[in-house]
Amino acid sequence: MSNGRLSSLRRRWPLARWAVPVVLFAMLLPFLWLLQMSFKPTPLILEFPPRVFFVPTLEHYVGLWQAGFPESFVNSLVTSIVSTLLALVFGIPAAYALSRWTGRGRFGLGLGILLTRMAPPIAFTIPFFLAYRYLGLLDTRTGLILIYMTFNLPLVIWMMQPFFDAVPASLEEAALMDGAGYATVFMEIVMPMAAAGIAATAILCFLYAWNDFFFALILTRTDARTAPVAVVNFMNYEGWEWGKIAAGGSLVMAPVLVFSMLVRRYLVSGLTAGAVKG
């Protein structure tokens, strides 16, 4: 690199250094605005110009507690965690089998699995609703877990296959020649080498189930209602309860933000590792 280009980069570096916090602040601004609204007294929420300094209150969070929001929050937590675990339990072996399949039709099967994930959810609404009504799964956690697992399975298979492709088959052959069984090879050799991919896949599956609104709205009423649907219920004909909406939205977003920050290293390393083969 020439001295002229190097000096040009040095002159531009201060601007690039400030660009990151500016962009980050712009991305977090809606959440920060929602968060301050959740602590703002009701008469001040729609005040214009908005007040920056005010005496915070917890009345909106108390109202959420009295309105049964904790039960909806627990429903979201249970359905997201259980559906993610089930999708991993069934999807990881399927991805490994597809990765080691050397016969004809591998590409077509993989494409078919991916296409099922790309279909819009509205296409499955009526069949799932009719089947759930017949089976008695409407407004149940079990019904939500099954549908989240169904939609996450293709994602697990599609994401995990490149990780298993990157595991050298020679390691498995050597272990088999030493007397190890197929289950031992899979659990003690293949799985640890694909740990980053498993973590990234689990994060994405959890976020899909946690953020789902469409299926939870159609397939639940009261008993299995999730947190996103509970927040929308504060928008009614009598008026929108902005304080409770802001408090509920903050509680729904906070775990996702905290969880994403804690596991961001695994998410980035898993996605980048899966993009490189060989």
mmCIF file with all atom_site columns, N, CA and C in Angstrom, residues 129-199:
data_model
loop_
_atom_site.group_PDB
_atom_site.id
_atom_site.type_symbol
_atom_site.label_atom_id
_atom_site.label_alt_id
_atom_site.label_comp_id
_atom_site.label_asym_id
_atom_site.label_entity_id
_atom_site.label_seq_id
_atom_site.pdbx_PDB_ins_code
_atom_site.Cartn_x
_atom_site.Cartn_y
_atom_site.Cartn_z
_atom_site.occupancy
_atom_site.B_iso_or_equiv
_atom_site.pdbx_formal_charge
_atom_site.auth_seq_id
_atom_site.auth_comp_id
_atom_site.auth_asym_id
_atom_site.auth_atom_id
_atom_site.pdbx_PDB_model_num
ATOM 1   N N  . PHE A 1 129 ? -55.355 -25.618 11.522 1.00 0.00 ? 129 PHE A N  1
ATOM 2   C CA . PHE A 1 129 ? -56.485 -25.260 12.375 1.00 0.00 ? 129 PHE A CA 1
ATOM 3   C C  . PHE A 1 129 ? -57.514 -26.385 12.405 1.00 0.00 ? 129 PHE A C  1
ATOM 4   N N  . LEU A 1 130 ? -57.856 -26.939 11.242 1.00 0.00 ? 130 LEU A N  1
ATOM 5   C CA . LEU A 1 130 ? -58.845 -28.015 11.178 1.00 0.00 ? 130 LEU A CA 1
ATOM 6   C C  . LEU A 1 130 ? -58.329 -29.270 11.879 1.00 0.00 ? 130 LEU A C  1
ATOM 7   N N  . ALA A 1 131 ? -57.057 -29.590 11.666 1.00 0.00 ? 131 ALA A N  1
ATOM 8   C CA . ALA A 1 131 ? -56.491 -30.772 12.316 1.00 0.00 ? 131 ALA A CA 1
ATOM 9   C C  . ALA A 1 131 ? -56.430 -30.596 13.832 1.00 0.00 ? 131 ALA A C  1
ATOM 10  N N  . TYR A 1 132 ? -56.058 -29.416 14.270 1.00 0.00 ? 132 TYR A N  1
ATOM 11  C CA . TYR A 1 132 ? -55.968 -29.154 15.711 1.00 0.00 ? 132 TYR A CA 1
ATOM 12  C C  . TYR A 1 132 ? -57.343 -29.181 16.361 1.00 0.00 ? 132 TYR A C  1
ATOM 13  N N  . ARG A 1 133 ? -58.360 -28.700 15.666 1.00 0.00 ? 133 ARG A N  1
ATOM 14  C CA . ARG A 1 133 ? -59.711 -28.726 16.233 1.00 0.00 ? 133 ARG A CA 1
ATOM 15  C C  . ARG A 1 133 ? -60.188 -30.170 16.378 1.00 0.00 ? 133 ARG A C  1
ATOM 16  N N  . TYR A 1 134 ? -59.842 -31.008 15.406 1.00 0.00 ? 134 TYR A N  1
ATOM 17  C CA . TYR A 1 134 ? -60.240 -32.422 15.466 1.00 0.00 ? 134 TYR A CA 1
ATOM 18  C C  . TYR A 1 134 ? -59.480 -33.152 16.579 1.00 0.00 ? 134 TYR A C  1
ATOM 19  N N  . LEU A 1 135 ? -58.206 -32.810 16.766 1.00 0.00 ? 135 LEU A N  1
ATOM 20  C CA . LEU A 1 135 ? -57.368 -33.499 17.754 1.00 0.00 ? 135 LEU A CA 1
ATOM 21  C C  . LEU A 1 135 ? -57.444 -32.875 19.147 1.00 0.00 ? 135 LEU A C  1
ATOM 22  N N  . GLY A 1 136 ? -58.129 -31.764 19.269 1.00 0.00 ? 136 GLY A N  1
ATOM 23  C CA . GLY A 1 136 ? -58.221 -31.093 20.560 1.00 0.00 ? 136 GLY A CA 1
ATOM 24  C C  . GLY A 1 136 ? -56.946 -30.379 20.968 1.00 0.00 ? 136 GLY A C  1
ATOM 25  N N  . LEU A 1 137 ? -56.182 -29.894 20.007 1.00 0.00 ? 137 LEU A N  1
ATOM 26  C CA . LEU A 1 137 ? -54.922 -29.211 20.296 1.00 0.00 ? 137 LEU A CA 1
ATOM 27  C C  . LEU A 1 137 ? -55.017 -27.700 20.201 1.00 0.00 ? 137 LEU A C  1
ATOM 28  N N  . LEU A 1 138 ? -56.185 -27.172 19.910 1.00 0.00 ? 138 LEU A N  1
ATOM 29  C CA . LEU A 1 138 ? -56.345 -25.718 19.888 1.00 0.00 ? 138 LEU A CA 1
ATOM 30  C C  . LEU A 1 138 ? -56.170 -25.154 21.292 1.00 0.00 ? 138 LEU A C  1
ATOM 31  N N  . ASP A 1 139 ? -55.488 -24.031 21.371 1.00 0.00 ? 139 ASP A N  1
ATOM 32  C CA . ASP A 1 139 ? -55.256 -23.340 22.639 1.00 0.00 ? 139 ASP A CA 1
ATOM 33  C C  . ASP A 1 139 ? -54.507 -24.226 23.636 1.00 0.00 ? 139 ASP A C  1
ATOM 34  N N  . THR A 1 140 ? -53.483 -24.943 23.136 1.00 0.00 ? 140 THR A N  1
ATOM 35  C CA . THR A 1 140 ? -52.646 -25.767 24.003 1.00 0.00 ? 140 THR A CA 1
ATOM 36  C C  . THR A 1 140 ? -51.177 -25.488 23.702 1.00 0.00 ? 140 THR A C  1
ATOM 37  N N  . ARG A 1 141 ? -50.348 -25.657 24.713 1.00 0.00 ? 141 ARG A N  1
ATOM 38  C CA . ARG A 1 141 ? -48.903 -25.523 24.490 1.00 0.00 ? 141 ARG A CA 1
ATOM 39  C C  . ARG A 1 141 ? -48.389 -26.608 23.553 1.00 0.00 ? 141 ARG A C  1
ATOM 40  N N  . THR A 1 142 ? -48.959 -27.796 23.679 1.00 0.00 ? 142 THR A N  1
ATOM 41  C CA . THR A 1 142 ? -48.526 -28.896 22.826 1.00 0.00 ? 142 THR A CA 1
ATOM 42  C C  . THR A 1 142 ? -48.719 -28.569 21.353 1.00 0.00 ? 142 THR A C  1
ATOM 43  N N  . GLY A 1 143 ? -49.847 -27.945 21.022 1.00 0.00 ? 143 GLY A N  1
ATOM 44  C CA . GLY A 1 143 ? -50.107 -27.579 19.636 1.00 0.00 ? 143 GLY A CA 1
ATOM 45  C C  . GLY A 1 143 ? -49.077 -26.587 19.111 1.00 0.00 ? 143 GLY A C  1
ATOM 46  N N  . LEU A 1 144 ? -48.734 -25.577 19.910 1.00 0.00 ? 144 LEU A N  1
ATOM 47  C CA . LEU A 1 144 ? -47.733 -24.604 19.479 1.00 0.00 ? 144 LEU A CA 1
ATOM 48  C C  . LEU A 1 144 ? -46.356 -25.253 19.355 1.00 0.00 ? 144 LEU A C  1
ATOM 49  N N  . ILE A 1 145 ? -46.018 -26.123 20.294 1.00 0.00 ? 145 ILE A N  1
ATOM 50  C CA . ILE A 1 145 ? -44.712 -26.792 20.240 1.00 0.00 ? 145 ILE A CA 1
ATOM 51  C C  . ILE A 1 145 ? -44.586 -27.615 18.959 1.00 0.00 ? 145 ILE A C  1
ATOM 52  N N  . LEU A 1 146 ? -45.641 -28.331 18.593 1.00 0.00 ? 146 LEU A N  1
ATOM 53  C CA . LEU A 1 146 ? -45.600 -29.165 17.392 1.00 0.00 ? 146 LEU A CA 1
ATOM 54  C C  . LEU A 1 146 ? -45.442 -28.331 16.131 1.00 0.00 ? 146 LEU A C  1
ATOM 55  N N  . ILE A 1 147 ? -46.148 -27.223 16.047 1.00 0.00 ? 147 ILE A N  1
ATOM 56  C CA . ILE A 1 147 ? -46.062 -26.425 14.823 1.00 0.00 ? 147 ILE A CA 1
ATOM 57  C C  . ILE A 1 147 ? -44.735 -25.687 14.733 1.00 0.00 ? 147 ILE A C  1
ATOM 58  N N  . TYR A 1 148 ? -44.203 -25.221 15.870 1.00 0.00 ? 148 TYR A N  1
ATOM 59  C CA . TYR A 1 148 ? -42.884 -24.587 15.851 1.00 0.00 ? 148 TYR A CA 1
ATOM 60  C C  . TYR A 1 148 ? -41.809 -25.602 15.493 1.00 0.00 ? 148 TYR A C  1
ATOM 61  N N  . MET A 1 149 ? -41.922 -26.804 16.036 1.00 0.00 ? 149 MET A N  1
ATOM 62  C CA . MET A 1 149 ? -40.948 -27.843 15.707 1.00 0.00 ? 149 MET A CA 1
ATOM 63  C C  . MET A 1 149 ? -41.016 -28.196 14.221 1.00 0.00 ? 149 MET A C  1
ATOM 64  N N  . THR A 1 150 ? -42.227 -28.252 13.684 1.00 0.00 ? 150 THR A N  1
ATOM 65  C CA . THR A 1 150 ? -42.400 -28.584 12.275 1.00 0.00 ? 150 THR A CA 1
ATOM 66  C C  . THR A 1 150 ? -41.715 -27.570 11.374 1.00 0.00 ? 150 THR A C  1
ATOM 67  N N  . PHE A 1 151 ? -41.848 -26.303 11.693 1.00 0.00 ? 151 PHE A N  1
ATOM 68  C CA . PHE A 1 151 ? -41.252 -25.270 10.857 1.00 0.00 ? 151 PHE A CA 1
ATOM 69  C C  . PHE A 1 151 ? -39.761 -25.102 11.120 1.00 0.00 ? 151 PHE A C  1
ATOM 70  N N  . ASN A 1 152 ? -39.285 -25.516 12.280 1.00 0.00 ? 152 ASN A N  1
ATOM 71  C CA . ASN A 1 152 ? -37.861 -25.396 12.574 1.00 0.00 ? 152 ASN A CA 1
ATOM 72  C C  . ASN A 1 152 ? -37.051 -26.579 12.067 1.00 0.00 ? 152 ASN A C  1
ATOM 73  N N  . LEU A 1 153 ? -37.687 -27.718 11.851 1.00 0.00 ? 153 LEU A N  1
ATOM 74  C CA . LEU A 1 153 ? -36.967 -28.899 11.377 1.00 0.00 ? 153 LEU A CA 1
ATOM 75  C C  . LEU A 1 153 ? -36.229 -28.653 10.056 1.00 0.00 ? 153 LEU A C  1
ATOM 76  N N  . PRO A 1 154 ? -36.869 -28.104 9.027  1.00 0.00 ? 154 PRO A N  1
ATOM 77  C CA . PRO A 1 154 ? -36.120 -27.834 7.790  1.00 0.00 ? 154 PRO A CA 1
ATOM 78  C C  . PRO A 1 154 ? -34.959 -26.872 8.014  1.00 0.00 ? 154 PRO A C  1
ATOM 79  N N  . LEU A 1 155 ? -35.135 -25.896 8.908  1.00 0.00 ? 155 LEU A N  1
ATOM 80  C CA . LEU A 1 155 ? -34.048 -24.964 9.200  1.00 0.00 ? 155 LEU A CA 1
ATOM 81  C C  . LEU A 1 155 ? -32.860 -25.678 9.827  1.00 0.00 ? 155 LEU A C  1
ATOM 82  N N  . VAL A 1 156 ? -33.141 -26.588 10.764 1.00 0.00 ? 156 VAL A N  1
ATOM 83  C CA . VAL A 1 156 ? -32.068 -27.338 11.416 1.00 0.00 ? 156 VAL A CA 1
ATOM 84  C C  . VAL A 1 156 ? -31.320 -28.196 10.395 1.00 0.00 ? 156 VAL A C  1
ATOM 85  N N  . ILE A 1 157 ? -32.047 -28.909 9.554  1.00 0.00 ? 157 ILE A N  1
ATOM 86  C CA . ILE A 1 157 ? -31.407 -29.780 8.565  1.00 0.00 ? 157 ILE A CA 1
ATOM 87  C C  . ILE A 1 157 ? -30.586 -28.966 7.572  1.00 0.00 ? 157 ILE A C  1
ATOM 88  N N  . TRP A 1 158 ? -31.146 -27.865 7.114  1.00 0.00 ? 158 TRP A N  1
ATOM 89  C CA . TRP A 1 158 ? -30.469 -27.037 6.115  1.00 0.00 ? 158 TRP A CA 1
ATOM 90  C C  . TRP A 1 158 ? -29.213 -26.385 6.686  1.00 0.00 ? 158 TRP A C  1
ATOM 91  N N  . MET A 1 159 ? -29.260 -25.948 7.938  1.00 0.00 ? 159 MET A N  1
ATOM 92  C CA . MET A 1 159 ? -28.104 -25.284 8.522  1.00 0.00 ? 159 MET A CA 1
ATOM 93  C C  . MET A 1 159 ? -27.030 -26.260 8.975  1.00 0.00 ? 159 MET A C  1
ATOM 94  N N  . MET A 1 160 ? -27.426 -27.426 9.463  1.00 0.00 ? 160 MET A N  1
ATOM 95  C CA . MET A 1 160 ? -26.451 -28.351 10.029 1.00 0.00 ? 160 MET A CA 1
ATOM 96  C C  . MET A 1 160 ? -25.740 -29.188 8.973  1.00 0.00 ? 160 MET A C  1
ATOM 97  N N  . GLN A 1 161 ? -26.332 -29.380 7.816  1.00 0.00 ? 161 GLN A N  1
ATOM 98  C CA . GLN A 1 161 ? -25.689 -30.216 6.803  1.00 0.00 ? 161 GLN A CA 1
ATOM 99  C C  . GLN A 1 161 ? -24.303 -29.712 6.403  1.00 0.00 ? 161 GLN A C  1
ATOM 100 N N  . PRO A 1 162 ? -24.098 -28.386 6.160  1.00 0.00 ? 162 PRO A N  1
ATOM 101 C CA . PRO A 1 162 ? -22.736 -27.942 5.815  1.00 0.00 ? 162 PRO A CA 1
ATOM 102 C C  . PRO A 1 162 ? -21.715 -28.192 6.923  1.00 0.00 ? 162 PRO A C  1
ATOM 103 N N  . PHE A 1 163 ? -22.127 -28.151 8.171  1.00 0.00 ? 163 PHE A N  1
ATOM 104 C CA . PHE A 1 163 ? -21.196 -28.426 9.261  1.00 0.00 ? 163 PHE A CA 1
ATOM 105 C C  . PHE A 1 163 ? -20.762 -29.889 9.251  1.00 0.00 ? 163 PHE A C  1
ATOM 106 N N  . PHE A 1 164 ? -21.705 -30.786 9.006  1.00 0.00 ? 164 PHE A N  1
ATOM 107 C CA . PHE A 1 164 ? -21.354 -32.200 8.933  1.00 0.00 ? 164 PHE A CA 1
ATOM 108 C C  . PHE A 1 164 ? -20.537 -32.505 7.670  1.00 0.00 ? 164 PHE A C  1
ATOM 109 N N  . ASP A 1 165 ? -20.800 -31.768 6.585  1.00 0.00 ? 165 ASP A N  1
ATOM 110 C CA . ASP A 1 165 ? -19.992 -31.946 5.376  1.00 0.00 ? 165 ASP A CA 1
ATOM 111 C C  . ASP A 1 165 ? -18.531 -31.583 5.631  1.00 0.00 ? 165 ASP A C  1
ATOM 112 N N  . ALA A 1 166 ? -18.309 -30.605 6.545  1.00 0.00 ? 166 ALA A N  1
ATOM 113 C CA . ALA A 1 166 ? -16.950 -30.153 6.823  1.00 0.00 ? 166 ALA A CA 1
ATOM 114 C C  . ALA A 1 166 ? -16.182 -31.104 7.734  1.00 0.00 ? 166 ALA A C  1
ATOM 115 N N  . VAL A 1 167 ? -16.873 -32.044 8.378  1.00 0.00 ? 167 VAL A N  1
ATOM 116 C CA . VAL A 1 167 ? -16.189 -33.014 9.246  1.00 0.00 ? 167 VAL A CA 1
ATOM 117 C C  . VAL A 1 167 ? -15.553 -34.087 8.372  1.00 0.00 ? 167 VAL A C  1
ATOM 118 N N  . PRO A 1 168 ? -14.238 -34.282 8.442  1.00 0.00 ? 168 PRO A N  1
ATOM 119 C CA . PRO A 1 168 ? -13.583 -35.279 7.580  1.00 0.00 ? 168 PRO A CA 1
ATOM 120 C C  . PRO A 1 168 ? -14.116 -36.690 7.842  1.00 0.00 ? 168 PRO A C  1
ATOM 121 N N  . ALA A 1 169 ? -14.490 -37.357 6.790  1.00 0.00 ? 169 ALA A N  1
ATOM 122 C CA . ALA A 1 169 ? -14.980 -38.728 6.930  1.00 0.00 ? 169 ALA A CA 1
ATOM 123 C C  . ALA A 1 169 ? -13.877 -39.672 7.403  1.00 0.00 ? 169 ALA A C  1
ATOM 124 N N  . SER A 1 170 ? -12.616 -39.292 7.191  1.00 0.00 ? 170 SER A N  1
ATOM 125 C CA . SER A 1 170 ? -11.505 -40.159 7.606  1.00 0.00 ? 170 SER A CA 1
ATOM 126 C C  . SER A 1 170 ? -11.456 -40.327 9.123  1.00 0.00 ? 170 SER A C  1
ATOM 127 N N  . LEU A 1 171 ? -11.875 -39.287 9.866  1.00 0.00 ? 171 LEU A N  1
ATOM 128 C CA . LEU A 1 171 ? -11.908 -39.405 11.324 1.00 0.00 ? 171 LEU A CA 1
ATOM 129 C C  . LEU A 1 171 ? -12.917 -40.457 11.758 1.00 0.00 ? 171 LEU A C  1
ATOM 130 N N  . GLU A 1 172 ? -14.062 -40.471 11.118 1.00 0.00 ? 172 GLU A N  1
ATOM 131 C CA . GLU A 1 172 ? -15.075 -41.464 11.460 1.00 0.00 ? 172 GLU A CA 1
ATOM 132 C C  . GLU A 1 172 ? -14.607 -42.872 11.075 1.00 0.00 ? 172 GLU A C  1
ATOM 133 N N  . GLU A 1 173 ? -13.972 -43.002 9.924  1.00 0.00 ? 173 GLU A N  1
ATOM 134 C CA . GLU A 1 173 ? -13.494 -44.317 9.499  1.00 0.00 ? 173 GLU A CA 1
ATOM 135 C C  . GLU A 1 173 ? -12.421 -44.845 10.439 1.00 0.00 ? 173 GLU A C  1
ATOM 136 N N  . ALA A 1 174 ? -11.539 -43.947 10.896 1.00 0.00 ? 174 ALA A N  1
ATOM 137 C CA . ALA A 1 174 ? -10.493 -44.371 11.830 1.00 0.00 ? 174 ALA A CA 1
ATOM 138 C C  . ALA A 1 174 ? -11.096 -44.843 13.145 1.00 0.00 ? 174 ALA A C  1
ATOM 139 N N  . ALA A 1 175 ? -12.107 -44.116 13.632 1.00 0.00 ? 175 ALA A N  1
ATOM 140 C CA . ALA A 1 175 ? -12.748 -44.512 14.885 1.00 0.00 ? 175 ALA A CA 1
ATOM 141 C C  . ALA A 1 175 ? -13.475 -45.851 14.737 1.00 0.00 ? 175 ALA A C  1
ATOM 142 N N  . LEU A 1 176 ? -14.104 -46.065 13.603 1.00 0.00 ? 176 LEU A N  1
ATOM 143 C CA . LEU A 1 176 ? -14.796 -47.332 13.370 1.00 0.00 ? 176 LEU A CA 1
ATOM 144 C C  . LEU A 1 176 ? -13.800 -48.496 13.297 1.00 0.00 ? 176 LEU A C  1
ATOM 145 N N  . MET A 1 177 ? -12.658 -48.249 12.692 1.00 0.00 ? 177 MET A N  1
ATOM 146 C CA . MET A 1 177 ? -11.643 -49.290 12.615 1.00 0.00 ? 177 MET A CA 1
ATOM 147 C C  . MET A 1 177 ? -11.059 -49.618 13.995 1.00 0.00 ? 177 MET A C  1
ATOM 148 N N  . ASP A 1 178 ? -11.081 -48.644 14.892 1.00 0.00 ? 178 ASP A N  1
ATOM 149 C CA . ASP A 1 178 ? -10.593 -48.871 16.254 1.00 0.00 ? 178 ASP A CA 1
ATOM 150 C C  . ASP A 1 178 ? -11.618 -49.551 17.137 1.00 0.00 ? 178 ASP A C  1
ATOM 151 N N  . GLY A 1 179 ? -12.792 -49.825 16.603 1.00 0.00 ? 179 GLY A N  1
ATOM 152 C CA . GLY A 1 179 ? -13.793 -50.557 17.354 1.00 0.00 ? 179 GLY A CA 1
ATOM 153 C C  . GLY A 1 179 ? -14.935 -49.726 17.897 1.00 0.00 ? 179 GLY A C  1
ATOM 154 N N  . ALA A 1 180 ? -14.957 -48.432 17.619 1.00 0.00 ? 180 ALA A N  1
ATOM 155 C CA . ALA A 1 180 ? -16.046 -47.583 18.100 1.00 0.00 ? 180 ALA A CA 1
ATOM 156 C C  . ALA A 1 180 ? -17.316 -47.841 17.290 1.00 0.00 ? 180 ALA A C  1
ATOM 157 N N  . GLY A 1 181 ? -18.458 -47.722 17.944 1.00 0.00 ? 181 GLY A N  1
ATOM 158 C CA . GLY A 1 181 ? -19.733 -47.887 17.260 1.00 0.00 ? 181 GLY A CA 1
ATOM 159 C C  . GLY A 1 181 ? -20.168 -46.613 16.572 1.00 0.00 ? 181 GLY A C  1
ATOM 160 N N  . TYR A 1 182 ? -21.199 -46.722 15.743 1.00 0.00 ? 182 TYR A N  1
ATOM 161 C CA . TYR A 1 182 ? -21.684 -45.544 15.020 1.00 0.00 ? 182 TYR A CA 1
ATOM 162 C C  . TYR A 1 182 ? -22.207 -44.477 15.980 1.00 0.00 ? 182 TYR A C  1
ATOM 163 N N  . ALA A 1 183 ? -22.884 -44.909 17.033 1.00 0.00 ? 183 ALA A N  1
ATOM 164 C CA . ALA A 1 183 ? -23.394 -43.938 18.007 1.00 0.00 ? 183 ALA A CA 1
ATOM 165 C C  . ALA A 1 183 ? -22.257 -43.217 18.716 1.00 0.00 ? 183 ALA A C  1
ATOM 166 N N  . THR A 1 184 ? -21.207 -43.942 19.048 1.00 0.00 ? 184 THR A N  1
ATOM 167 C CA . THR A 1 184 ? -20.057 -43.327 19.702 1.00 0.00 ? 184 THR A CA 1
ATOM 168 C C  . THR A 1 184 ? -19.360 -42.337 18.780 1.00 0.00 ? 184 THR A C  1
ATOM 169 N N  . VAL A 1 185 ? -19.210 -42.709 17.526 1.00 0.00 ? 185 VAL A N  1
ATOM 170 C CA . VAL A 1 185 ? -18.578 -41.809 16.556 1.00 0.00 ? 185 VAL A CA 1
ATOM 171 C C  . VAL A 1 185 ? -19.386 -40.522 16.408 1.00 0.00 ? 185 VAL A C  1
ATOM 172 N N  . PHE A 1 186 ? -20.694 -40.682 16.336 1.00 0.00 ? 186 PHE A N  1
ATOM 173 C CA . PHE A 1 186 ? -21.545 -39.516 16.143 1.00 0.00 ? 186 PHE A CA 1
ATOM 174 C C  . PHE A 1 186 ? -21.532 -38.594 17.361 1.00 0.00 ? 186 PHE A C  1
ATOM 175 N N  . MET A 1 187 ? -21.642 -39.166 18.553 1.00 0.00 ? 187 MET A N  1
ATOM 176 C CA . MET A 1 187 ? -21.762 -38.366 19.758 1.00 0.00 ? 187 MET A CA 1
ATOM 177 C C  . MET A 1 187 ? -20.430 -37.794 20.226 1.00 0.00 ? 187 MET A C  1
ATOM 178 N N  . GLU A 1 188 ? -19.336 -38.528 20.053 1.00 0.00 ? 188 GLU A N  1
ATOM 179 C CA . GLU A 1 188 ? -18.067 -38.110 20.635 1.00 0.00 ? 188 GLU A CA 1
ATOM 180 C C  . GLU A 1 188 ? -17.089 -37.498 19.630 1.00 0.00 ? 188 GLU A C  1
ATOM 181 N N  . ILE A 1 189 ? -17.356 -37.657 18.344 1.00 0.00 ? 189 ILE A N  1
ATOM 182 C CA . ILE A 1 189 ? -16.453 -37.086 17.344 1.00 0.00 ? 189 ILE A CA 1
ATOM 183 C C  . ILE A 1 189 ? -17.157 -36.034 16.489 1.00 0.00 ? 189 ILE A C  1
ATOM 184 N N  . VAL A 1 190 ? -18.279 -36.416 15.902 1.00 0.00 ? 190 VAL A N  1
ATOM 185 C CA . VAL A 1 190 ? -18.957 -35.519 14.967 1.00 0.00 ? 190 VAL A CA 1
ATOM 186 C C  . VAL A 1 190 ? -19.622 -34.353 15.692 1.00 0.00 ? 190 VAL A C  1
ATOM 187 N N  . MET A 1 191 ? -20.380 -34.649 16.744 1.00 0.00 ? 191 MET A N  1
ATOM 188 C CA . MET A 1 191 ? -21.120 -33.603 17.449 1.00 0.00 ? 191 MET A CA 1
ATOM 189 C C  . MET A 1 191 ? -20.211 -32.518 18.039 1.00 0.00 ? 191 MET A C  1
ATOM 190 N N  . PRO A 1 192 ? -19.107 -32.859 18.715 1.00 0.00 ? 192 PRO A N  1
ATOM 191 C CA . PRO A 1 192 ? -18.240 -31.788 19.225 1.00 0.00 ? 192 PRO A CA 1
ATOM 192 C C  . PRO A 1 192 ? -17.657 -30.907 18.127 1.00 0.00 ? 192 PRO A C  1
ATOM 193 N N  . MET A 1 193 ? -17.365 -31.472 16.964 1.00 0.00 ? 193 MET A N  1
ATOM 194 C CA . MET A 1 193 ? -16.801 -30.678 15.888 1.00 0.00 ? 193 MET A CA 1
ATOM 195 C C  . MET A 1 193 ? -17.842 -29.756 15.244 1.00 0.00 ? 193 MET A C  1
ATOM 196 N N  . ALA A 1 194 ? -19.110 -30.061 15.434 1.00 0.00 ? 194 ALA A N  1
ATOM 197 C CA . ALA A 1 194 ? -20.186 -29.227 14.891 1.00 0.00 ? 194 ALA A CA 1
ATOM 198 C C  . ALA A 1 194 ? -20.875 -28.412 15.982 1.00 0.00 ? 194 ALA A C  1
ATOM 199 N N  . ALA A 1 195 ? -20.212 -28.233 17.131 1.00 0.00 ? 195 ALA A N  1
ATOM 200 C CA . ALA A 1 195 ? -20.836 -27.556 18.267 1.00 0.00 ? 195 ALA A CA 1
ATOM 201 C C  . ALA A 1 195 ? -21.225 -26.116 17.939 1.00 0.00 ? 195 ALA A C  1
ATOM 202 N N  . ALA A 1 196 ? -20.378 -25.401 17.198 1.00 0.00 ? 196 ALA A N  1
ATOM 203 C CA . ALA A 1 196 ? -20.693 -24.015 16.846 1.00 0.00 ? 196 ALA A CA 1
ATOM 204 C C  . ALA A 1 196 ? -21.948 -23.941 15.982 1.00 0.00 ? 196 ALA A C  1
ATOM 205 N N  . GLY A 1 197 ? -22.083 -24.867 15.060 1.00 0.00 ? 197 GLY A N  1
ATOM 206 C CA . GLY A 1 197 ? -23.274 -24.886 14.220 1.00 0.00 ? 197 GLY A CA 1
ATOM 207 C C  . GLY A 1 197 ? -24.524 -25.223 15.001 1.00 0.00 ? 197 GLY A C  1
ATOM 208 N N  . ILE A 1 198 ? -24.413 -26.137 15.960 1.00 0.00 ? 198 ILE A N  1
ATOM 209 C CA . ILE A 1 198 ? -25.565 -26.482 16.795 1.00 0.00 ? 198 ILE A CA 1
ATOM 210 C C  . ILE A 1 198 ? -26.012 -25.271 17.602 1.00 0.00 ? 198 ILE A C  1
ATOM 211 N N  . ALA A 1 199 ? -25.051 -24.531 18.149 1.00 0.00 ? 199 ALA A N  1
ATOM 212 C CA . ALA A 1 199 ? -25.395 -23.346 18.936 1.00 0.00 ? 199 ALA A CA 1
ATOM 213 C C  . ALA A 1 199 ? -26.082 -22.299 18.074 1.00 0.00 ? 199 ALA A C  1
#
